[in-house]
Amino acid sequence: MNKIPLKEQSIVLIGFMGVGKTTIGQVVAQKLYRDFIDIDEEIERRFQMPPRDIFAKYGETVFRQHEKEIIFEMCHKRLKVISLGGGAFLQKEIQDICLATTTIFFLDLTWDKWKDRIGLLIDSRPVLQGKNMDEIKQLFDDRQPIYEQHHSRVITDDQEVEEVADYIVDSLKLAWELYA
Ligand code: S3P
């Protein structure tokens, strides 16, 4: 497979659920005049039901298989901004394909800030359901190492969506200039 030139690579956003990958991704896509793709929405379109119902009806393994298939399809498209579900990087093959074909930004939010968002997330995120706060904190901590596979980290604590998007766009422009 030919290496995709840096400037044409799709931008991939990773990070724990609810850190703002979709919201920030949409703004980054607008600023770069690119299409935005949300992998969870693509899975939802395929099944005609949200992830919570896919987990309940078919189980997590089926969800993860489709997640992988769709990400493999999308990674070969150029000039997109793609938001991944928070569990996608649990699969090493997904990490590898994204590292090889896209530019990956890790949206990093501390536990202290993240835990304030839990009320907004709990109903729609199957992996949080049935867990107490300690177990959710454990999941948060366990997931952090998988996000270390990235090209750039963005600290999102106390940052507005617009500020994070601007940071991503500015750092991309710099990288494109430096490494063109
Ligand atoms: C998941 C995160 C969700 C979604 C699914 C599983 C996870 O996406 O893919 O509920 O395992 O962390 P978001 O990160 O967009 O919430």
XYZ file of C-alpha atoms and ligand atoms in Angstrom:
196
model
C 0.000 0.000 0.000
C 1.384 3.424 -0.973
C 1.881 5.848 1.879
C -0.757 8.595 1.849
C 0.895 12.064 1.774
C 0.595 13.783 5.179
C -1.612 16.605 3.870
C -4.099 14.158 2.346
C -4.320 11.792 5.297
C -7.603 11.692 7.133
C -7.586 13.123 10.656
C -8.669 10.635 13.325
C -9.833 11.669 16.813
C -9.508 9.178 19.655
C -10.110 9.296 23.403
C -12.434 8.052 26.126
C -16.192 8.231 25.514
C -17.685 11.663 26.062
C -14.475 13.688 25.711
C -15.968 15.532 22.720
C -14.603 13.638 19.706
C -17.766 14.119 17.648
C -18.395 17.770 18.522
C -14.759 18.766 18.061
C -14.427 16.621 14.929
C -17.342 18.408 13.266
C -15.752 21.796 13.911
C -12.307 20.643 12.709
C -13.923 19.257 9.528
C -15.634 22.596 8.873
C -12.418 24.526 9.379
C -10.528 22.243 6.986
C -13.371 22.017 4.409
C -13.449 18.237 4.863
C -16.235 15.705 5.322
C -16.826 14.470 8.843
C -17.393 10.781 9.588
C -18.526 9.465 12.954
C -17.861 5.727 13.173
C -20.640 5.120 15.714
C -23.107 6.810 13.344
C -21.909 4.603 10.485
C -22.456 1.498 12.626
C -25.835 2.838 13.677
C -26.785 3.351 10.003
C -25.792 -0.228 9.190
C -27.872 -1.716 12.016
C -30.601 0.908 12.040
C -30.210 1.111 15.812
C -27.922 2.919 18.303
C -24.831 1.210 19.838
C -26.716 0.624 23.111
C -29.290 -1.534 21.278
C -26.647 -3.307 19.165
C -24.812 -4.279 22.366
C -28.075 -5.519 23.913
C -29.310 -7.435 20.867
C -26.121 -8.816 19.283
C -23.441 -8.367 21.954
C -20.206 -6.389 22.100
C -18.239 -8.792 19.866
C -20.553 -8.155 16.915
C -20.370 -4.396 17.539
C -16.545 -4.545 17.581
C -16.403 -6.575 14.341
C -18.467 -3.999 12.485
C -16.526 -1.184 14.117
C -13.310 -2.687 12.749
C -14.734 -3.264 9.259
C -16.006 0.290 8.953
C -12.788 1.827 10.280
C -10.757 -0.200 7.776
C -13.004 1.111 4.957
C -12.800 4.711 6.178
C -9.050 4.794 6.798
C -8.408 4.375 3.106
C -10.425 7.448 2.255
C -8.382 10.633 2.074
C -9.136 14.108 3.393
C -11.762 13.157 6.003
C -12.093 13.945 9.684
C -13.076 10.778 11.531
C -14.265 10.339 15.099
C -13.725 6.866 16.593
C -15.704 5.291 19.422
C -13.806 5.238 22.716
C -13.325 1.464 22.614
C -12.116 1.169 19.013
C -8.431 1.312 19.965
C -8.879 -1.810 22.114
C -8.280 -3.627 18.830
C -4.608 -3.611 17.874
C -5.448 -3.946 14.158
C -7.426 -0.705 14.358
C -4.527 1.051 16.080
C -2.147 -0.214 13.398
C -4.260 0.753 10.373
C -4.947 4.221 11.802
C -1.286 4.803 12.656
C -0.245 3.778 9.151
C -2.834 5.683 7.117
C -4.108 8.667 9.144
C -3.033 11.466 11.490
C -4.287 10.677 14.994
C -5.142 13.210 17.704
C -5.775 11.961 21.237
C -8.309 14.154 23.045
C -7.120 13.906 26.622
C -9.453 14.897 29.465
C -8.598 14.285 33.121
C -10.815 12.064 35.281
C -11.748 15.061 37.473
C -13.251 16.877 34.501
C -14.654 13.765 32.837
C -16.607 12.564 35.874
C -18.790 15.695 35.779
C -20.112 14.547 32.373
C -21.219 11.104 33.470
C -24.907 12.031 33.841
C -25.022 12.969 30.153
C -23.434 9.700 29.050
C -24.660 6.879 31.235
C -27.907 6.087 29.354
C -26.399 5.882 25.885
C -23.063 4.180 26.656
C -23.504 0.429 27.194
C -20.014 -0.081 28.631
C -20.847 2.255 31.524
C -24.118 0.604 32.432
C -24.278 -1.475 35.616
C -20.939 -0.079 36.847
C -20.377 1.906 40.024
C -18.107 4.961 40.122
C -15.022 2.957 41.183
C -15.508 0.550 38.302
C -15.952 3.388 35.829
C -12.775 5.035 37.153
C -11.005 1.694 36.695
C -12.241 1.486 33.080
C -11.090 5.074 32.502
C -7.614 4.270 33.878
C -7.376 0.950 32.031
C -8.220 2.619 28.734
C -5.617 5.403 28.951
C -2.660 3.296 27.685
C -4.512 2.396 24.463
C -4.786 6.062 23.571
C -1.024 6.470 23.845
C -0.915 5.269 20.240
C -1.346 8.689 18.627
C 0.517 11.344 16.665
C -0.521 14.271 18.826
C -2.105 14.763 22.243
C -4.510 17.601 22.974
C -5.264 18.481 26.586
C -8.941 19.437 26.568
C -9.456 20.372 30.252
C -10.987 23.855 30.535
C -10.876 24.351 26.758
C -13.829 25.390 24.625
C -14.661 23.277 21.562
C -13.527 26.101 19.293
C -10.166 26.411 21.088
C -9.434 22.696 20.791
C -10.451 22.691 17.114
C -8.225 25.709 16.426
C -5.319 24.024 18.189
C -5.740 20.905 16.039
C -6.019 22.895 12.807
C -3.000 25.070 13.666
C -0.824 22.120 14.573
C -1.827 20.330 11.373
C -0.967 23.362 9.269
C 2.414 23.579 10.963
C 3.097 19.882 10.418
C 2.031 20.118 6.775
C 4.395 23.054 6.275
C 7.303 21.433 8.100
C 7.001 17.952 6.684
C 5.526 18.571 3.233
C -17.665 2.762 23.441
C -17.757 4.119 23.126
C -18.855 4.677 22.337
C -19.453 3.615 21.410
C -19.817 2.387 22.183
C -18.631 1.761 22.898
C -16.532 2.309 24.284
O -18.400 5.788 21.565
O -18.554 3.296 20.382
O -20.819 2.745 23.097
O -16.320 1.090 24.411
O -15.819 3.164 24.842
P -18.000 7.235 22.181
O -16.566 7.201 22.552
O -18.264 8.164 21.053
O -18.883 7.462 23.335
